Coordinates of C-alpha atoms in Angstrom, one line a residue:
Chain A
X1 CA 12.8 -30.0 -6.2
X2 CA 14.9 -31.2 -3.3
X3 CA 15.9 -34.8 -4.2
X4 CA 17.0 -37.0 -1.1
X5 CA 18.9 -40.2 -1.2
X6 CA 19.3 -42.2 -4.4
X7 CA 15.7 -41.6 -6.0
X8 CA 16.7 -39.6 -8.7
X9 CA 14.3 -40.6 -11.3
X10 CA 10.6 -40.1 -11.7
X11 CA 7.8 -41.6 -14.1
X12 CA 5.6 -39.6 -16.2
X13 CA 2.2 -41.0 -17.4
X14 CA 0.2 -39.2 -19.9
X15 CA -3.3 -40.7 -19.9
X16 CA -5.3 -40.2 -23.0
X17 CA -8.5 -41.5 -24.6
X18 CA -6.9 -43.8 -26.9
X19 CA -3.3 -44.5 -25.5
X20 CA -1.4 -43.7 -22.4
X21 CA 2.4 -42.8 -22.6
X22 CA 4.7 -43.8 -20.0
X23 CA 8.4 -42.5 -19.5
X24 CA 11.1 -42.7 -17.0
X25 CA 12.5 -39.3 -16.6
X26 CA 15.8 -37.9 -15.0
X27 CA 16.3 -34.7 -13.5
X28 CA 17.5 -32.7 -16.5
X29 CA 14.3 -33.8 -18.2
X30 CA 15.8 -36.5 -20.4
X31 CA 13.2 -39.3 -21.2
X32 CA 15.5 -42.5 -20.5
X33 CA 12.8 -45.0 -21.5
X34 CA 9.3 -44.7 -22.8
X35 CA 6.3 -46.9 -23.7
X36 CA 2.8 -46.8 -24.7
X37 CA -0.3 -48.9 -23.8
X38 CA -4.0 -48.7 -25.1
X39 CA -6.6 -47.0 -23.0
X40 CA -9.6 -47.9 -25.0
X41 CA -9.7 -51.8 -24.7
X42 CA -10.9 -52.0 -21.1
X43 CA -14.4 -50.7 -21.5
X44 CA -15.8 -49.3 -18.3
X45 CA -13.4 -51.4 -16.1
X46 CA -11.1 -48.9 -14.4
X47 CA -9.4 -51.6 -12.5
X48 CA -8.4 -53.6 -15.5
X49 CA -7.0 -50.5 -16.9
X50 CA -5.3 -49.2 -13.9
X51 CA -3.8 -52.9 -13.3
X52 CA -2.3 -52.8 -16.9
X53 CA -1.1 -49.3 -16.5
X54 CA 0.7 -50.5 -13.2
X55 CA 2.3 -53.4 -15.0
X56 CA 3.5 -51.0 -17.8
X57 CA 5.1 -48.6 -15.5
X58 CA 6.8 -51.3 -13.5
X59 CA 8.1 -52.6 -16.9
X60 CA 9.3 -49.2 -18.1
X61 CA 11.3 -48.7 -14.9
X62 CA 12.8 -52.1 -15.4
X63 CA 13.6 -51.5 -19.0
X64 CA 15.4 -48.1 -18.0
X65 CA 17.3 -50.0 -15.2
X66 CA 16.3 -47.8 -12.5
X67 CA 14.5 -50.2 -10.1
X68 CA 14.5 -48.8 -6.6
X69 CA 15.7 -45.5 -7.8
X70 CA 12.0 -43.8 -8.7
X71 CA 10.9 -41.1 -6.5
X72 CA 7.3 -41.4 -7.7
X73 CA 5.0 -41.2 -10.5
X74 CA 3.3 -38.1 -11.9
X75 CA 0.1 -38.5 -13.9
X76 CA -1.7 -36.1 -16.3
X77 CA -5.2 -37.0 -17.1
X78 CA -8.4 -35.3 -18.5
X79 CA -10.6 -34.2 -15.6
X80 CA -7.8 -35.3 -13.1
X81 CA -8.1 -33.6 -9.7
X82 CA -4.8 -32.7 -7.9
X83 CA -6.5 -32.3 -4.4
X84 CA -8.4 -35.8 -4.5
X85 CA -6.2 -37.8 -6.8
X86 CA -9.5 -38.7 -8.8
X87 CA -10.2 -38.9 -12.5
X88 CA -14.0 -38.4 -13.0
X89 CA -16.7 -37.7 -15.5
X90 CA -14.3 -37.6 -18.4
X91 CA -16.1 -37.9 -21.6
X92 CA -13.2 -39.4 -23.5
X93 CA -12.3 -42.0 -20.9
X94 CA -14.9 -44.7 -20.9
X95 CA -13.6 -46.3 -17.5
X96 CA -14.2 -42.9 -16.0
X97 CA -16.9 -41.3 -18.3
X98 CA -19.8 -42.0 -15.8
X99 CA -18.0 -42.2 -12.3
X100 CA -15.2 -40.9 -10.5
X101 CA -12.2 -43.2 -10.2
X102 CA -9.6 -42.8 -7.1
X103 CA -7.0 -43.1 -9.7
X104 CA -3.9 -42.1 -7.8
X105 CA -4.7 -44.2 -4.9
X106 CA -5.3 -47.3 -7.1
X107 CA -2.2 -46.9 -9.1
X108 CA -0.1 -46.4 -6.1
X109 CA -1.5 -49.7 -4.5
X110 CA -0.6 -51.5 -7.5
X111 CA 2.9 -50.2 -7.4
X112 CA 3.8 -51.4 -3.9
X113 CA 3.1 -47.9 -2.5
X114 CA 5.1 -45.9 -4.9
X115 CA 3.8 -42.2 -4.4
X116 CA 1.4 -41.0 -7.2
X117 CA 0.5 -37.3 -8.0
X118 CA -2.1 -36.5 -10.4
X119 CA -3.4 -33.5 -12.2
X120 CA -5.3 -32.7 -15.4
X121 CA -3.4 -32.9 -18.6
X122 CA -3.3 -28.9 -19.0
X123 CA -1.8 -28.3 -15.6
X124 CA 0.6 -31.1 -16.1
X125 CA 1.7 -29.3 -19.4
X126 CA 2.3 -26.1 -17.4
X127 CA 4.5 -27.8 -14.7
X128 CA 6.5 -29.4 -17.5
X129 CA 6.8 -26.1 -19.3
X130 CA 7.9 -24.5 -16.0
X131 CA 10.3 -27.3 -15.0
X132 CA 11.8 -27.8 -18.6
X133 CA 10.3 -25.6 -21.1
X134 CA 10.0 -22.0 -22.2
X135 CA 8.4 -21.1 -18.9
X136 CA 11.3 -22.3 -17.0
X137 CA 12.2 -20.1 -13.9
X138 CA 8.8 -18.1 -14.6
X139 CA 6.6 -17.3 -11.5
X140 CA 3.6 -16.2 -13.3
X141 CA 2.4 -17.4 -16.7
X142 CA -0.7 -19.0 -18.3
X143 CA -0.5 -22.3 -20.4
X144 CA -3.0 -22.8 -23.0
X145 CA -3.3 -26.0 -24.6
X146 CA -4.8 -25.8 -28.1
X147 CA -5.6 -29.5 -29.0
X148 CA -8.9 -31.4 -29.7
X149 CA -10.1 -29.1 -27.1
X150 CA -8.8 -25.9 -25.2
X151 CA -7.3 -26.4 -21.8
X152 CA -5.2 -24.2 -19.6
X153 CA -2.9 -24.3 -16.7
X154 CA -2.4 -21.2 -14.6
X155 CA 0.7 -20.6 -12.7
X156 CA 0.9 -17.7 -10.0
X157 CA 3.6 -17.2 -7.8
X158 CA 5.3 -20.3 -9.1
X159 CA 2.4 -22.6 -8.4
X160 CA -0.4 -24.2 -10.3
X161 CA -3.8 -22.7 -9.4
X162 CA -6.2 -25.5 -8.4
X163 CA -8.7 -23.2 -6.6
X164 CA -11.1 -24.4 -3.8
X165 CA -11.9 -27.6 -5.6
X166 CA -9.1 -28.6 -7.7
X167 CA -10.6 -27.7 -10.9
X168 CA -9.5 -24.2 -11.5
X169 CA -8.2 -23.1 -15.0
X170 CA -11.1 -24.1 -17.2
X171 CA -10.3 -21.1 -19.6
X172 CA -11.3 -23.1 -22.5
X173 CA -14.9 -22.7 -21.3
X174 CA -14.9 -19.0 -20.9
X175 CA -17.1 -17.2 -23.0
X176 CA -15.4 -15.8 -26.1
X177 CA -18.5 -15.1 -28.2
X178 CA -21.6 -13.8 -26.4
X179 CA -23.5 -12.8 -29.4
X180 CA -24.9 -15.9 -31.3
X181 CA -21.9 -18.1 -30.0
X182 CA -21.4 -21.5 -31.5
X183 CA -22.6 -24.4 -29.5
X184 CA -19.8 -25.9 -27.4
X185 CA -19.3 -29.6 -26.3
X186 CA -20.1 -28.6 -22.6
X187 CA -23.6 -27.6 -23.6
X188 CA -23.3 -23.8 -23.5
X189 CA -22.5 -21.4 -26.3
X190 CA -19.7 -19.3 -27.4
X191 CA -17.0 -21.1 -25.3
X192 CA -13.5 -20.2 -26.2
X193 CA -12.9 -24.0 -27.1
X194 CA -15.7 -24.0 -29.5
X195 CA -13.4 -21.6 -31.8
X196 CA -9.8 -22.1 -31.0
X197 CA -9.6 -25.9 -30.7
X198 CA -8.4 -28.0 -33.7
X199 CA -12.2 -28.9 -34.0
X200 CA -13.1 -25.3 -34.0
X201 CA -10.6 -24.6 -36.6
X202 CA -12.1 -27.1 -38.8
X203 CA -15.5 -26.0 -38.1
X204 CA -14.8 -22.4 -39.1
X205 CA -13.5 -23.7 -42.4
X206 CA -16.5 -25.8 -43.0
X207 CA -18.9 -23.0 -42.3
X208 CA -17.0 -20.5 -44.4
X209 CA -16.9 -22.9 -47.2
X210 CA -20.7 -23.5 -46.9
X211 CA -21.4 -19.7 -46.8
X212 CA -19.5 -18.8 -50.2
X213 CA -18.3 -20.2 -53.4
X214 CA -14.8 -18.7 -52.8
X215 CA -12.3 -21.2 -54.5
X216 CA -10.1 -23.1 -51.7
X217 CA -8.0 -26.1 -51.5
X218 CA -10.3 -27.5 -48.8
X219 CA -13.3 -27.9 -51.1
X220 CA -12.3 -31.1 -52.2
X221 CA -12.1 -32.9 -49.1
X222 CA -14.8 -34.8 -47.4
X223 CA -13.7 -34.2 -43.9
X224 CA -11.8 -31.2 -43.1
X225 CA -9.3 -31.4 -40.0
X226 CA -7.2 -28.5 -38.6
X227 CA -4.2 -30.1 -40.2
X228 CA -5.7 -29.7 -43.6
X229 CA -6.6 -26.1 -42.9
X230 CA -2.8 -25.4 -41.9
X231 CA -1.5 -27.6 -44.9
X232 CA -3.8 -25.4 -47.5
X233 CA -2.7 -22.1 -45.6
X234 CA 1.0 -23.1 -46.1
X235 CA 0.0 -23.7 -50.0
X236 CA -1.2 -20.1 -49.9
X237 CA -5.1 -20.9 -49.5
X238 CA -6.6 -17.5 -48.9
X239 CA -9.7 -18.9 -47.1
X240 CA -7.5 -21.2 -44.8
X241 CA -5.3 -18.2 -43.9
X242 CA -8.2 -16.1 -42.9
X243 CA -9.5 -18.9 -40.9
X244 CA -6.1 -18.7 -38.7
X245 CA -6.7 -14.9 -38.6
X246 CA -10.2 -15.3 -37.4
X247 CA -9.1 -18.1 -34.9
X248 CA -6.1 -16.0 -33.7
X249 CA -8.4 -12.9 -33.1
X250 CA -10.8 -14.7 -31.0
X251 CA -7.9 -16.2 -28.9
X252 CA -6.1 -13.0 -28.6
X253 CA -9.1 -11.1 -27.4
X254 CA -9.8 -13.8 -24.8
X255 CA -6.0 -13.8 -23.8
X256 CA -6.3 -10.0 -23.0
X257 CA -9.0 -10.9 -20.3
X258 CA -6.9 -13.5 -18.9
X259 CA -3.9 -11.0 -18.4
X260 CA -6.3 -8.6 -16.6
X261 CA -6.9 -11.6 -14.1
X262 CA -3.5 -12.6 -13.0
X263 CA -1.0 -10.3 -14.8
X264 CA 1.3 -13.0 -16.2
X265 CA 4.7 -12.5 -17.6
X266 CA 3.8 -14.7 -20.5
X267 CA 1.1 -16.7 -22.1
X268 CA 2.5 -20.0 -23.4
X269 CA 0.6 -21.8 -26.2
X270 CA 1.1 -25.7 -26.4
X271 CA -0.7 -28.6 -28.3
X272 CA -1.3 -29.5 -31.8
X273 CA -2.9 -26.2 -33.0
X274 CA 0.1 -24.3 -31.5
X275 CA 2.2 -26.0 -34.3
X276 CA 0.6 -23.4 -36.7
X277 CA 2.5 -20.7 -35.2
X278 CA 3.3 -19.2 -38.6
X279 CA -0.2 -18.4 -39.1
X280 CA -1.6 -17.8 -35.5
X281 CA 1.2 -15.7 -33.8
X282 CA 0.6 -12.5 -35.5
X283 CA -3.1 -12.6 -35.3
X284 CA -3.0 -13.6 -31.6
X285 CA -0.5 -11.0 -30.5
X286 CA -2.2 -8.1 -32.4
X287 CA -5.7 -8.9 -30.8
X288 CA -4.1 -9.6 -27.2
X289 CA -2.4 -6.1 -27.5
X290 CA -5.3 -4.3 -28.9
X291 CA -7.7 -5.7 -26.3
X292 CA -5.7 -5.6 -23.1
X293 CA -5.7 -2.6 -20.8
X294 CA -3.0 -0.2 -21.9
X295 CA -1.0 -1.0 -18.8
X296 CA 0.0 -4.4 -20.4
X297 CA 0.0 -3.4 -24.0
X298 CA 3.1 -4.9 -25.7
X299 CA 4.5 -6.2 -22.3
X300 CA 3.2 -9.8 -21.9
X301 CA 5.1 -12.3 -24.0
X302 CA 3.4 -14.7 -26.2
X303 CA 5.6 -18.1 -26.2
X304 CA 5.2 -21.3 -28.0
X305 CA 6.0 -24.5 -26.1
X306 CA 9.4 -25.9 -27.2
X307 CA 9.2 -29.2 -25.5
X308 CA 10.1 -31.9 -27.8
X309 CA 6.8 -33.0 -29.2
X310 CA 6.8 -36.8 -28.4
X311 CA 8.1 -36.3 -24.7
X312 CA 6.1 -33.2 -23.8
X313 CA 3.2 -34.8 -22.1
X314 CA 5.2 -37.2 -20.3
X315 CA 7.6 -34.6 -19.1
X316 CA 4.8 -32.3 -18.0
X317 CA 3.4 -35.3 -15.9
X318 CA 6.6 -36.5 -14.6
X319 CA 7.5 -32.8 -13.4
X320 CA 4.7 -33.3 -10.7
X321 CA 6.6 -36.1 -9.3
X322 CA 9.6 -34.2 -8.1
X323 CA 7.4 -32.6 -5.4
X324 CA 6.4 -36.0 -3.9
Chain B
X1 CA -0.7 -12.7 11.7
X2 CA 1.9 -13.2 14.3
X3 CA 2.2 -10.4 16.7
X4 CA 5.4 -9.8 18.6
X5 CA 6.3 -7.7 21.6
X6 CA 3.8 -5.0 22.5
X7 CA 3.0 -3.8 18.9
X8 CA -0.6 -4.7 19.1
X9 CA -2.3 -2.1 16.9
X10 CA -2.1 -1.2 13.3
X11 CA -3.2 1.9 11.3
X12 CA -5.3 1.5 8.3
X13 CA -5.4 4.5 5.5
X14 CA -7.9 4.5 2.6
X15 CA -6.8 7.0 0.2
X16 CA -9.6 8.4 -2.0
X17 CA -9.9 11.2 -4.5
X18 CA -11.7 13.6 -2.4
X19 CA -10.7 12.3 1.1
X20 CA -8.5 10.1 3.0
X21 CA -9.7 8.0 6.0
X22 CA -7.3 6.8 8.9
X23 CA -8.0 4.6 11.6
X24 CA -6.2 2.9 14.4
X25 CA -7.2 -0.9 14.6
X26 CA -6.8 -3.5 17.2
X27 CA -6.3 -7.3 16.6
X28 CA -10.2 -8.0 16.6
X29 CA -11.0 -5.3 14.0
X30 CA -12.1 -2.7 16.1
X31 CA -11.6 0.7 15.0
X32 CA -10.1 2.6 18.2
X33 CA -10.0 6.0 16.7
X34 CA -10.5 7.4 13.2
X35 CA -10.0 10.7 11.3
X36 CA -10.4 12.1 7.9
X37 CA -8.3 14.6 5.7
X38 CA -8.9 16.1 2.5
X39 CA -6.9 14.7 -0.5
X40 CA -8.1 17.2 -3.1
X41 CA -6.4 20.5 -1.9
X42 CA -2.7 19.7 -2.6
X43 CA -2.9 20.1 -6.3
X44 CA -0.1 17.9 -7.9
X45 CA 2.0 18.2 -5.0
X46 CA 2.5 14.8 -3.7
X47 CA 5.1 15.8 -0.9
X48 CA 2.5 18.0 0.6
X49 CA -0.4 15.5 0.6
X50 CA 1.7 12.8 2.1
X51 CA 3.3 15.3 4.7
X52 CA -0.3 16.2 5.7
X53 CA -1.3 12.5 5.9
X54 CA 1.7 11.6 8.1
X55 CA 0.9 14.3 10.5
X56 CA -2.7 13.1 10.6
X57 CA -1.6 9.5 11.1
X58 CA 0.6 10.5 13.9
X59 CA -2.3 12.6 15.7
X60 CA -4.6 9.6 15.2
X61 CA -2.4 7.2 17.1
X62 CA -1.9 9.9 19.7
X63 CA -5.6 10.3 20.0
X64 CA -5.9 6.6 20.4
X65 CA -3.3 6.5 23.0
X66 CA -1.2 4.0 21.2
X67 CA 2.0 5.7 20.7
X68 CA 5.0 3.3 20.4
X69 CA 2.4 0.3 20.1
X70 CA 1.7 0.5 16.4
X71 CA 3.3 -2.3 14.2
X72 CA 3.0 -0.6 10.9
X73 CA 0.6 1.3 8.5
X74 CA -1.6 -0.4 5.6
X75 CA -2.7 1.7 2.8
X76 CA -5.2 1.2 0.1
X77 CA -5.1 3.5 -2.8
X78 CA -6.3 3.7 -6.4
X79 CA -3.7 2.2 -8.6
X80 CA -1.4 1.2 -5.6
X81 CA 1.2 -1.3 -6.4
X82 CA 2.0 -3.8 -3.5
X83 CA 5.3 -4.6 -5.0
X84 CA 6.9 -1.3 -5.4
X85 CA 4.9 0.6 -2.9
X86 CA 4.1 3.2 -5.6
X87 CA 0.7 4.9 -6.6
X88 CA 0.8 6.0 -10.1
X89 CA -1.2 7.4 -13.1
X90 CA -4.5 7.4 -10.9
X91 CA -6.9 9.4 -12.8
X92 CA -8.7 10.6 -9.6
X93 CA -5.7 11.6 -7.7
X94 CA -4.4 14.9 -8.8
X95 CA -1.0 14.4 -7.1
X96 CA -0.5 11.0 -8.6
X97 CA -2.3 11.3 -11.9
X98 CA 0.6 12.0 -14.2
X99 CA 3.4 10.6 -12.4
X100 CA 4.3 7.6 -10.2
X101 CA 4.8 8.4 -6.5
X102 CA 6.9 6.3 -4.2
X103 CA 4.1 6.6 -1.7
X104 CA 4.9 3.8 0.8
X105 CA 8.6 5.0 1.3
X106 CA 7.7 8.7 1.7
X107 CA 5.1 7.9 4.1
X108 CA 7.3 5.7 6.3
X109 CA 10.0 8.3 6.1
X110 CA 7.9 10.8 7.5
X111 CA 6.6 8.6 10.2
X112 CA 10.0 7.9 11.6
X113 CA 10.6 4.6 9.8
X114 CA 7.1 3.0 10.6
X115 CA 6.7 0.3 8.2
X116 CA 4.1 1.0 5.6
X117 CA 2.5 -1.4 3.1
X118 CA 0.4 -0.5 0.2
X119 CA -2.1 -1.9 -2.3
X120 CA -4.7 -0.9 -4.5
X121 CA -8.2 -0.3 -2.7
X122 CA -10.0 -3.5 -4.1
X123 CA -7.2 -5.7 -3.1
X124 CA -7.2 -3.9 0.5
X125 CA -10.9 -4.6 0.7
X126 CA -10.2 -8.2 -0.2
X127 CA -7.7 -8.6 2.6
X128 CA -10.2 -6.7 5.0
X129 CA -13.0 -9.4 4.1
X130 CA -10.7 -12.1 4.7
X131 CA -9.3 -10.8 8.1
X132 CA -12.6 -9.5 9.5
X133 CA -15.4 -10.0 7.2
X134 CA -17.7 -12.6 5.5
X135 CA -14.7 -14.4 3.8
X136 CA -13.0 -14.8 7.0
X137 CA -11.1 -18.1 7.0
X138 CA -11.6 -18.6 3.3
X139 CA -8.6 -19.6 1.0
X140 CA -10.1 -19.0 -2.3
X141 CA -12.6 -16.1 -3.2
X142 CA -12.9 -13.1 -5.4
X143 CA -13.8 -9.7 -4.1
X144 CA -15.7 -7.4 -6.6
X145 CA -15.9 -3.8 -5.6
X146 CA -18.9 -2.2 -7.1
X147 CA -18.4 1.6 -6.5
X148 CA -17.8 4.4 -9.0
X149 CA -15.9 2.1 -11.0
X150 CA -15.6 -1.7 -10.8
X151 CA -12.4 -3.1 -9.1
X152 CA -11.6 -6.6 -7.9
X153 CA -9.2 -8.4 -5.4
X154 CA -8.5 -12.3 -6.1
X155 CA -7.4 -14.4 -3.3
X156 CA -6.0 -17.9 -4.1
X157 CA -4.6 -20.1 -1.5
X158 CA -5.2 -17.4 1.2
X159 CA -3.1 -14.9 -0.7
X160 CA -4.1 -12.1 -2.9
X161 CA -2.8 -12.3 -6.5
X162 CA -0.6 -9.7 -7.6
X163 CA 0.7 -11.2 -10.7
X164 CA 4.2 -10.6 -12.3
X165 CA 3.8 -6.7 -11.8
X166 CA 1.6 -6.1 -9.0
X167 CA -1.4 -4.9 -10.8
X168 CA -3.3 -8.4 -11.3
X169 CA -7.1 -8.3 -10.7
X170 CA -8.3 -5.6 -13.2
X171 CA -11.6 -7.7 -13.7
X172 CA -13.6 -4.4 -14.0
X173 CA -11.8 -4.1 -17.4
X174 CA -12.5 -7.6 -18.7
X175 CA -14.7 -7.3 -21.6
X176 CA -18.4 -8.0 -20.7
X177 CA -20.1 -7.0 -23.8
X178 CA -18.1 -7.6 -27.0
X179 CA -20.8 -6.6 -29.4
X180 CA -21.3 -2.9 -29.6
X181 CA -20.0 -2.5 -26.1
X182 CA -20.2 0.8 -24.3
X183 CA -17.3 3.0 -24.3
X184 CA -15.4 2.7 -21.0
X185 CA -13.2 5.3 -19.1
X186 CA -10.2 3.1 -20.0
X187 CA -10.6 4.0 -23.7
X188 CA -11.9 0.4 -24.8
X189 CA -15.3 -0.8 -25.3
X190 CA -17.7 -3.3 -23.4
X191 CA -15.7 -3.4 -20.0
X192 CA -17.6 -4.7 -17.1
X193 CA -17.1 -1.3 -15.3
X194 CA -19.1 0.5 -18.0
X195 CA -22.1 -1.7 -17.1
X196 CA -21.8 -2.8 -13.4
X197 CA -20.4 0.4 -11.7
X198 CA -22.4 2.9 -10.1
X199 CA -21.9 5.1 -13.2
X200 CA -22.9 2.3 -15.5
X201 CA -26.3 1.9 -13.7
X202 CA -27.1 5.5 -14.0
X203 CA -26.1 5.2 -17.5
X204 CA -28.3 2.3 -18.3
X205 CA -31.1 4.3 -16.8
X206 CA -30.5 7.2 -18.8
X207 CA -30.2 5.4 -22.1
X208 CA -33.5 3.4 -21.6
X209 CA -35.6 6.5 -20.6
X210 CA -34.1 8.3 -23.8
X211 CA -35.2 5.2 -25.8
X212 CA -38.8 5.0 -24.5
X213 CA -41.6 6.9 -23.2
X214 CA -42.1 4.6 -20.4
X215 CA -43.4 6.3 -17.3
X216 CA -40.8 6.3 -14.6
X217 CA -39.9 8.1 -11.3
X218 CA -36.7 8.9 -12.8
X219 CA -38.1 11.1 -15.6
X220 CA -38.4 14.2 -13.5
X221 CA -34.4 14.1 -12.4
X222 CA -32.1 16.3 -14.0
X223 CA -29.1 14.0 -13.1
X224 CA -29.6 10.4 -12.5
X225 CA -27.3 8.6 -9.7
X226 CA -27.4 4.9 -9.1
X227 CA -28.7 5.6 -5.6
X228 CA -31.8 7.4 -7.5
X229 CA -32.2 4.1 -9.5
X230 CA -32.1 2.2 -6.2
X231 CA -34.7 4.7 -4.4
X232 CA -37.1 4.3 -7.5
X233 CA -36.8 0.6 -7.5
X234 CA -37.8 0.5 -3.9
X235 CA -40.6 2.6 -4.8
X236 CA -41.7 0.2 -7.4
X237 CA -40.4 1.9 -10.4
X238 CA -40.5 -1.1 -13.1
X239 CA -38.0 0.6 -15.3
X240 CA -35.5 0.9 -12.5
X241 CA -36.1 -2.6 -11.4
X242 CA -35.2 -3.8 -14.8
X243 CA -32.0 -1.7 -14.7
X244 CA -30.9 -3.7 -11.9
X245 CA -32.0 -6.9 -13.7
X246 CA -29.9 -6.1 -16.7
X247 CA -27.0 -4.9 -14.5
X248 CA -27.1 -8.1 -12.5
X249 CA -27.3 -10.3 -15.4
X250 CA -24.3 -8.7 -17.1
X251 CA -22.1 -9.0 -13.8
X252 CA -23.4 -12.6 -13.3
X253 CA -22.4 -13.5 -16.8
X254 CA -18.9 -12.3 -16.2
X255 CA -18.5 -13.8 -12.7
X256 CA -19.3 -17.3 -14.4
X257 CA -16.0 -16.6 -16.4
X258 CA -14.2 -15.8 -13.2
X259 CA -15.1 -18.8 -11.5
X260 CA -13.6 -20.9 -14.5
X261 CA -10.4 -19.1 -13.8
X262 CA -9.8 -19.8 -10.0
X263 CA -12.7 -22.0 -8.8
X264 CA -13.3 -19.8 -6.0
X265 CA -15.3 -20.9 -2.7
X266 CA -17.3 -17.6 -3.1
X267 CA -17.6 -14.2 -4.9
X268 CA -17.9 -11.3 -2.5
X269 CA -19.6 -8.2 -3.6
X270 CA -18.6 -4.8 -1.9
X271 CA -19.0 -1.1 -2.4
X272 CA -21.9 1.2 -2.9
X273 CA -23.7 -0.6 -5.4
X274 CA -23.5 -3.9 -3.4
X275 CA -25.9 -2.2 -1.0
X276 CA -28.8 -2.6 -3.7
X277 CA -28.7 -6.3 -2.7
X278 CA -32.3 -6.8 -2.8
X279 CA -32.3 -6.0 -6.5
X280 CA -29.0 -7.3 -7.6
X281 CA -28.7 -10.7 -5.7
X282 CA -31.4 -12.7 -7.7
X283 CA -30.3 -11.7 -11.4
X284 CA -26.5 -11.9 -10.5
X285 CA -26.9 -15.4 -8.9
X286 CA -29.3 -16.6 -11.6
X287 CA -27.0 -15.5 -14.6
X288 CA -23.9 -16.7 -12.8
X289 CA -25.2 -20.3 -12.4
X290 CA -26.9 -20.3 -15.8
X291 CA -23.5 -19.3 -17.5
X292 CA -21.0 -21.1 -15.6
X293 CA -19.7 -24.8 -16.3
X294 CA -22.0 -27.4 -15.0
X295 CA -19.3 -28.4 -12.6
X296 CA -19.7 -25.2 -10.6
X297 CA -23.5 -25.0 -11.1
X298 CA -25.0 -23.8 -7.7
X299 CA -21.8 -24.6 -5.9
X300 CA -20.1 -21.1 -5.6
X301 CA -21.5 -18.8 -3.0
X302 CA -22.5 -15.3 -3.6
X303 CA -21.7 -13.1 -0.6
X304 CA -22.3 -9.5 0.3
X305 CA -19.7 -7.7 2.3
X306 CA -20.8 -7.4 5.9
X307 CA -18.2 -5.1 7.1
X308 CA -19.6 -1.9 8.9
X309 CA -19.7 0.5 5.9
X310 CA -17.8 3.4 7.6
X311 CA -15.0 1.2 8.8
X312 CA -14.8 -1.2 5.9
X313 CA -12.1 0.7 3.9
X314 CA -9.9 1.5 6.9
X315 CA -10.2 -2.2 8.2
X316 CA -9.1 -3.5 4.8
X317 CA -6.2 -1.3 4.5
X318 CA -5.2 -1.9 8.0
X319 CA -5.2 -5.8 7.6
X320 CA -2.2 -5.4 5.5
X321 CA -0.2 -4.1 8.2
X322 CA -0.3 -7.2 10.3
X323 CA 2.2 -9.0 7.8
X324 CA 4.6 -6.1 8.3

């Protein structure tokens, strides 16, 4: 994080399926100015989207009054590859769903050569957590992002693990349930993501409602979201509380295996579902400690991201740019 | 691997439960001289064993005519910790079964201050494979040792992963079978080691013989070892061949999850059971590719260690000493 000359600011960009967020960030992790653009109105025209994004980045830097003082741009994007700077075959990004787009190169060109670093969204979150969040100063931890899907960013010896091809850390697609596992979006069965994502939680609730006549606050709802399950649990709904117990147990068992891989100091949970901490923390921790080798029992911390929700994704992406 | 002055040799020590092997190794990985001492005649007296080992190391250096030319000693030992240089709570080493022994420090003192580096046996094997074997030049691979137990050494960005405490890479104790899993020596159920070790293979054969009346060459044996299963398979024994299919399938499924963690270029199999390559390779590879995310299907190599069997453990341990 050596900062030379007068380039004391970075830009973080969080690319999502519907919107992309942009922020100018200082060395303390303060977001000085931020803006949002749509990501879903460009069809499959990657060039049009990236041009619009470059304009928005330039405007954001101008609005923060930091022209000429920005060191680089860090981007977190689904399926983003740190090594190649490409975004490819990302089902939720129409302009990169069926091809691989040299995103970092294109964005840099449209910003007059400003350096651009890119990684996937979960790795960006891990970098953000290590730079500004609960993992500050930690050298070995695993970030699990519990959102629509389950992502992960693995940090070993202070560095994000990218592996031989830049795609390491697909822990959401390790197999959590081998016996009659649920079908996952990736086409296989039993993936962690099929159980411990927001969609997985809603699916568990729906399955359990269909399987019994147990009264539940969720029965009246047409479509159940993980937020509904959380609200119902807060209102004492027994079935909803058990859904979190079940989700937490599956997650905790998988975390035990992850610990055996890299012996992290902590696991950090991040993303929408991590906000259900009051219902998830105990079952996750219990299952993790029950299933891990004795050596690590009670020793690995379970942390919940403390980054301000609206800034988290931007901060994570921006942290990448300090190394540019 | 920068070698200064005239210290052009290293010593490798492979500490086992019954015997410990010592070898003087040159920069090309040639074992110039080697010797063996018993490890199991010292009871719980760590001091006596380490003193005997130091004498044997000194003698071995003398016999190789390399006195004064040895850079350091690399040791691979069960439960060896790279960070602390300790060997502790290793069930198969009586002198370290119930306590933690400052092995590297004690051995160095008894060798007049010669530097000693220590790690566990599987990590030593990974270092050996990277320095002299099939993983030469690879930056990202996972070594799986299939012996009495199942060990692992994970290499990321050219470095062995030790994690926050030096104990990373216990992949033999990730859960391979969650549903009615077999009891493992670690006290938990369903560990990879309970199925894919030499003991696991023998156990599968025994279970299947007990469950059916199927004719098999193994029926006449009092006690079945994995070597017996291999010999029977070579003689066309259908049950024995299926034991390898089953073992390979479980291993391959677990390897798929490991790939999702660190995106290695290759998986390297090592140890006694890896010699059953002709029966294991196909089922392992099939299950690995069938169970891994599409992204990696058909892309990750499955390699079998090519290090000369008698030298492999010594070479692995010795390779550690080049960094001293």
